[in-house]
Amino acid sequence: MTKPILTVDDSLSMRMLLRAALSDDGHAVAEAEDGMAALEWLGANEPSLVITDINMPGLDGLGLIAELRADPRYRDIPILVLTTESAPEKKEQARAAGATGWILKPFDPIKLNSAVRRVMH
């Protein structure tokens, strides 16, 4: 059985859009509404990939990425940032925290799945 992709976004509609795009491409999807919920899920599960928003209440995406990269179990799991932020300094912060790639919202499902395939193989 393939490991699910964990999507982390405080927007229910964005999680629904991600679920639709990823499951249409044959992926299993798990969802968390913020970084803390993601860490809780990760305590008992292992994803094939994490897709996270940056701006979320509680533990934001950059904090989540830093937590994952500090844990040997998740050091090699690809992490894509999905955000409305396009500022170069935000991209640099995400890269420095350990993000594998960057996708801008609103996303194109074909480009999203292409990026997913690229980082997972």
Backbone as JSON, one array per atom type, in Angstrom:
{
  "sequence": "MTKPILTVDDSLSMRMLLRAALSDDGHAVAEAEDGMAALEWLGANEPSLVITDINMPGLDGLGLIAELRADPRYRDIPILVLTTESAPEKKEQARAAGATGWILKPFDPIKLNSAVRRVMH",
  "N": [[0.85, -1.2, 0.0], [0.51, 2.22, -0.8], [2.01, 5.08, 0.71], [0.19, 7.79, 2.15], [-0.26, 11.17, 0.88], [0.31, 13.95, 2.82], [-1.65, 16.72, 3.35], [-1.52, 20.05, 4.43], [-3.31, 22.64, 5.53], [-5.03, 25.54, 6.56], [-7.36, 26.18, 5.37], [-10.38, 24.78, 4.58], [-11.59, 24.53, 2.05], [-9.35, 24.67, 0.38], [-8.0, 22.35, 1.15], [-9.86, 20.51, 0.24], [-9.76, 20.96, -2.53], [-7.11, 20.2, -3.02], [-7.27, 17.49, -2.25], [-9.04, 16.52, -4.22], [-7.57, 17.0, -6.61], [-5.21, 15.49, -6.16], [-6.17, 12.9, -5.56], [-7.46, 12.31, -7.92], [-5.28, 11.81, -9.46], [-4.49, 9.44, -8.5], [-3.46, 9.28, -5.91], [-3.36, 8.55, -2.38], [-4.76, 10.51, 0.21], [-4.14, 12.41, 3.12], [-5.26, 14.71, 5.62], [-4.57, 17.79, 7.37], [-5.36, 20.52, 9.51], [-3.6, 22.42, 10.45], [-0.16, 23.08, 11.52], [0.23, 21.83, 14.05], [-1.79, 19.86, 14.13], [-0.88, 18.38, 11.99], [1.57, 17.39, 12.99], [0.56, 15.78, 15.0], [-0.82, 13.83, 13.49], [1.38, 12.79, 12.13], [2.66, 11.53, 14.18], [1.69, 8.97, 14.29], [1.66, 8.03, 11.73], [3.13, 7.67, 8.42], [3.96, 9.75, 5.81], [4.18, 9.93, 2.17], [4.82, 12.26, 1.12], [4.71, 15.72, 2.03], [2.52, 18.4, 1.76], [2.35, 21.71, 2.37], [0.79, 24.71, 3.56], [1.98, 28.07, 4.18], [1.12, 30.27, 5.8], [-0.57, 29.86, 8.62], [-2.66, 29.52, 11.51], [-1.42, 28.99, 14.89], [0.99, 26.52, 14.73], [2.85, 27.39, 12.06], [3.55, 26.89, 8.49], [6.37, 27.13, 8.0], [7.4, 26.6, 10.52], [6.47, 24.0, 10.84], [7.9, 22.67, 8.79], [10.52, 23.01, 9.74], [10.35, 21.52, 12.13], [9.87, 18.95, 11.07], [12.22, 18.51, 9.58], [14.04, 18.4, 11.62], [13.63, 15.97, 12.73], [14.8, 12.74, 12.45], [13.24, 10.74, 11.19], [11.76, 12.04, 9.27], [13.45, 13.44, 7.68], [14.13, 12.94, 5.02], [11.78, 13.04, 3.6], [9.93, 14.42, 0.96], [8.92, 17.87, 0.88], [6.5, 20.05, -0.11], [5.74, 23.44, -0.54], [2.75, 25.16, -0.53], [1.34, 28.04, -1.39], [0.07, 31.46, -1.23], [1.98, 33.29, -1.11], [4.5, 35.0, -2.82], [6.85, 36.26, -2.52], [10.38, 36.6, -2.84], [11.95, 36.41, -0.49], [10.36, 34.9, 1.22], [10.31, 32.46, -0.11], [13.0, 31.84, 0.13], [13.2, 31.58, 2.92], [11.6, 29.32, 3.28], [13.05, 27.43, 1.79], [15.42, 27.45, 3.25], [14.46, 26.4, 5.63], [13.98, 23.84, 4.83], [12.29, 23.07, 2.76], [11.29, 21.28, -0.18], [10.19, 22.12, -2.58], [8.09, 24.6, -4.28], [4.85, 25.82, -4.71], [2.54, 27.95, -6.2], [-0.56, 29.34, -5.04], [-3.56, 30.33, -6.69], [-3.53, 26.87, -7.54], [-2.69, 24.89, -10.43], [-4.13, 21.85, -11.18], [-2.84, 19.96, -12.89], [-0.18, 20.88, -13.04], [0.41, 20.76, -10.34], [0.29, 17.95, -9.81], [2.31, 17.15, -11.5], [4.53, 18.33, -10.25], [4.43, 16.91, -7.85], [4.93, 14.29, -8.73], [7.53, 14.68, -9.65], [9.04, 15.24, -7.28], [8.63, 12.95, -5.78], [9.8, 10.81, -7.02]],
  "CA": [[0.0, 0.0, 0.0], [1.32, 3.43, -0.88], [1.83, 6.01, 1.82], [-0.58, 8.95, 1.7], [0.3, 12.52, 0.85], [-0.31, 14.76, 3.87], [-1.85, 18.12, 2.98], [-1.67, 20.86, 5.63], [-3.81, 23.97, 5.17], [-6.13, 25.92, 7.45], [-8.57, 26.39, 4.55], [-11.07, 23.54, 4.22], [-11.79, 24.48, 0.6], [-8.06, 24.36, -0.25], [-7.75, 20.92, 1.39], [-10.76, 19.77, -0.65], [-9.21, 21.09, -3.89], [-5.92, 19.35, -3.05], [-7.72, 16.1, -2.21], [-9.6, 16.19, -5.53], [-6.49, 16.97, -7.62], [-4.27, 14.4, -5.89], [-6.82, 11.59, -5.67], [-7.69, 12.09, -9.36], [-4.02, 11.31, -10.01], [-4.24, 8.13, -7.91], [-2.79, 9.34, -4.61], [-4.12, 8.57, -1.12], [-4.55, 11.83, 0.81], [-4.51, 12.68, 4.51], [-5.37, 16.16, 5.77], [-4.44, 18.42, 8.68], [-5.73, 21.93, 9.34], [-2.47, 23.29, 10.83], [1.06, 22.35, 11.81], [0.07, 20.98, 15.23], [-2.59, 18.69, 13.71], [0.0, 17.59, 11.12], [2.52, 16.67, 13.85], [-0.22, 14.74, 15.67], [-1.04, 12.77, 12.5], [2.68, 12.21, 11.84], [3.05, 10.7, 15.31], [1.22, 7.59, 14.09], [1.61, 7.73, 10.29], [4.26, 8.14, 7.63], [3.52, 10.16, 4.48], [5.15, 9.85, 1.08], [5.07, 13.66, 0.78], [3.92, 16.7, 2.77], [2.25, 19.66, 1.06], [1.9, 22.61, 3.43], [0.63, 26.16, 3.43], [2.89, 28.75, 5.11], [0.39, 31.09, 6.76], [-1.63, 29.15, 9.35], [-2.62, 29.82, 12.95], [-0.7, 27.98, 15.66], [2.27, 26.2, 14.1], [2.74, 27.69, 10.62], [4.25, 25.98, 7.59], [7.82, 27.16, 8.18], [7.64, 25.9, 11.78], [6.24, 22.58, 10.59], [9.02, 22.18, 8.0], [11.67, 22.94, 10.65], [10.12, 20.37, 13.03], [10.05, 17.71, 10.3], [13.62, 18.34, 9.21], [14.81, 18.11, 12.84], [13.31, 14.59, 13.1], [15.43, 11.84, 11.47], [12.25, 9.96, 10.43], [11.15, 12.84, 8.19], [14.49, 14.24, 7.05], [14.2, 12.72, 3.57], [10.46, 13.12, 2.96], [9.78, 15.7, 0.24], [7.94, 18.83, 1.41], [6.17, 21.12, -1.04], [5.03, 24.57, 0.05], [1.67, 25.64, -1.4], [1.02, 29.31, -0.73], [-0.18, 32.65, -2.05], [3.2, 34.11, -0.97], [5.44, 34.85, -3.93], [8.05, 37.05, -2.23], [11.61, 35.8, -2.86], [12.46, 36.13, 0.86], [9.56, 33.79, 1.77], [10.83, 31.24, -0.75], [14.31, 31.58, 0.73], [12.94, 31.07, 4.27], [11.09, 27.95, 3.14], [14.17, 26.62, 1.34], [16.35, 27.35, 4.39], [13.83, 25.51, 6.61], [14.08, 22.48, 4.32], [11.28, 22.75, 1.75], [11.8, 20.69, -1.41], [9.69, 22.88, -3.72], [7.19, 25.73, -4.04], [3.75, 25.92, -5.66], [1.7, 29.11, -5.89], [-2.02, 29.27, -5.12], [-4.29, 29.09, -6.92], [-2.69, 25.93, -8.28], [-3.22, 24.14, -11.57], [-4.01, 20.44, -10.8], [-1.86, 19.24, -13.72], [1.15, 21.3, -12.59], [0.57, 20.22, -8.98], [0.61, 16.53, -9.89], [3.61, 17.05, -12.14], [5.51, 18.63, -9.19], [4.37, 15.79, -6.92], [5.66, 13.17, -9.35], [8.95, 15.06, -9.72], [9.73, 15.13, -5.98], [8.44, 11.64, -5.18], [10.54, 9.75, -7.72]],
  "C": [[0.89, 1.25, 0.0], [1.0, 4.34, 0.3], [1.07, 7.23, 1.31], [0.26, 10.22, 1.62], [-0.44, 13.29, 1.94], [-0.42, 16.2, 3.39], [-2.16, 18.89, 4.26], [-2.07, 22.26, 5.22], [-4.99, 24.3, 6.07], [-7.43, 26.17, 6.68], [-9.16, 25.04, 4.14], [-11.24, 23.43, 2.71], [-10.48, 24.15, -0.12], [-7.73, 22.88, -0.04], [-8.62, 20.07, 0.47], [-10.25, 19.81, -2.09], [-7.98, 20.2, -4.05], [-6.31, 17.88, -3.1], [-8.23, 15.67, -3.6], [-8.49, 16.04, -6.57], [-5.58, 15.76, -7.41], [-4.93, 13.04, -6.03], [-7.17, 11.28, -7.12], [-6.45, 11.51, -10.03], [-3.6, 10.0, -9.33], [-3.56, 8.12, -6.55], [-3.79, 9.21, -3.46], [-3.78, 9.89, -0.45], [-4.99, 11.83, 2.26], [-4.47, 14.19, 4.68], [-5.17, 16.6, 7.21], [-4.71, 19.91, 8.5], [-4.66, 22.9, 9.82], [-1.28, 22.42, 11.19], [0.94, 21.41, 13.0], [-0.71, 19.71, 14.89], [-1.73, 17.78, 12.82], [0.97, 16.77, 11.97], [1.81, 15.53, 14.59], [-0.41, 13.55, 14.73], [0.28, 12.03, 12.24], [3.19, 11.33, 12.97], [2.71, 9.24, 15.09], [1.26, 7.14, 12.63], [2.87, 8.22, 9.61], [3.76, 8.5, 6.23], [4.59, 9.9, 3.43], [5.63, 11.27, 0.73], [4.22, 14.52, 1.69], [3.76, 17.92, 1.89], [1.67, 20.6, 2.11], [1.78, 24.06, 2.99], [1.68, 26.79, 4.36], [2.1, 29.45, 6.2], [-0.78, 30.34, 7.37], [-1.53, 29.56, 10.81], [-1.87, 28.71, 13.69], [0.67, 27.76, 15.05], [2.14, 26.41, 12.6], [3.6, 26.72, 9.8], [5.75, 25.96, 7.78], [8.2, 26.42, 9.46], [7.5, 24.4, 11.61], [7.43, 21.98, 9.82], [10.26, 22.01, 8.9], [11.55, 21.75, 11.6], [10.37, 19.05, 12.3], [11.52, 17.47, 9.98], [14.51, 18.04, 10.43], [14.62, 16.66, 13.29], [13.88, 13.65, 12.05], [14.43, 11.04, 10.63], [11.74, 10.72, 9.21], [12.17, 13.65, 7.4], [14.48, 14.13, 5.53], [12.85, 12.76, 2.86], [10.34, 14.46, 2.23], [8.67, 16.56, 0.85], [7.74, 19.92, 0.36], [5.4, 22.2, -0.28], [4.0, 25.03, -0.97], [1.12, 26.9, -0.76], [0.69, 30.41, -1.73], [1.05, 33.57, -2.02], [4.12, 33.91, -2.16], [6.72, 35.63, -3.7], [9.29, 36.16, -2.18], [12.12, 35.47, -1.45], [11.66, 35.01, 1.54], [10.03, 32.46, 1.19], [12.15, 30.84, -0.12], [14.15, 31.02, 2.15], [12.49, 29.62, 4.21], [12.21, 27.01, 2.73], [15.13, 26.38, 2.5], [15.78, 26.4, 5.46], [13.87, 24.06, 6.15], [13.03, 22.08, 3.3], [11.95, 22.24, 0.47], [11.4, 21.52, -2.62], [8.6, 23.84, -3.31], [6.11, 25.75, -5.11], [2.88, 27.09, -5.24], [0.22, 28.77, -5.98], [-2.47, 30.45, -5.95], [-3.46, 28.17, -7.81], [-3.45, 25.31, -9.44], [-3.04, 22.66, -11.21], [-2.97, 19.66, -11.6], [-0.44, 19.58, -13.28], [1.43, 20.77, -11.18], [1.01, 18.76, -9.05], [1.95, 16.29, -10.57], [4.71, 17.31, -11.1], [5.58, 17.49, -8.19], [5.17, 14.61, -7.48], [7.17, 13.43, -9.37], [9.66, 14.82, -8.38], [9.61, 13.75, -5.35], [9.26, 10.54, -5.85], [11.98, 10.13, -7.97]]
}
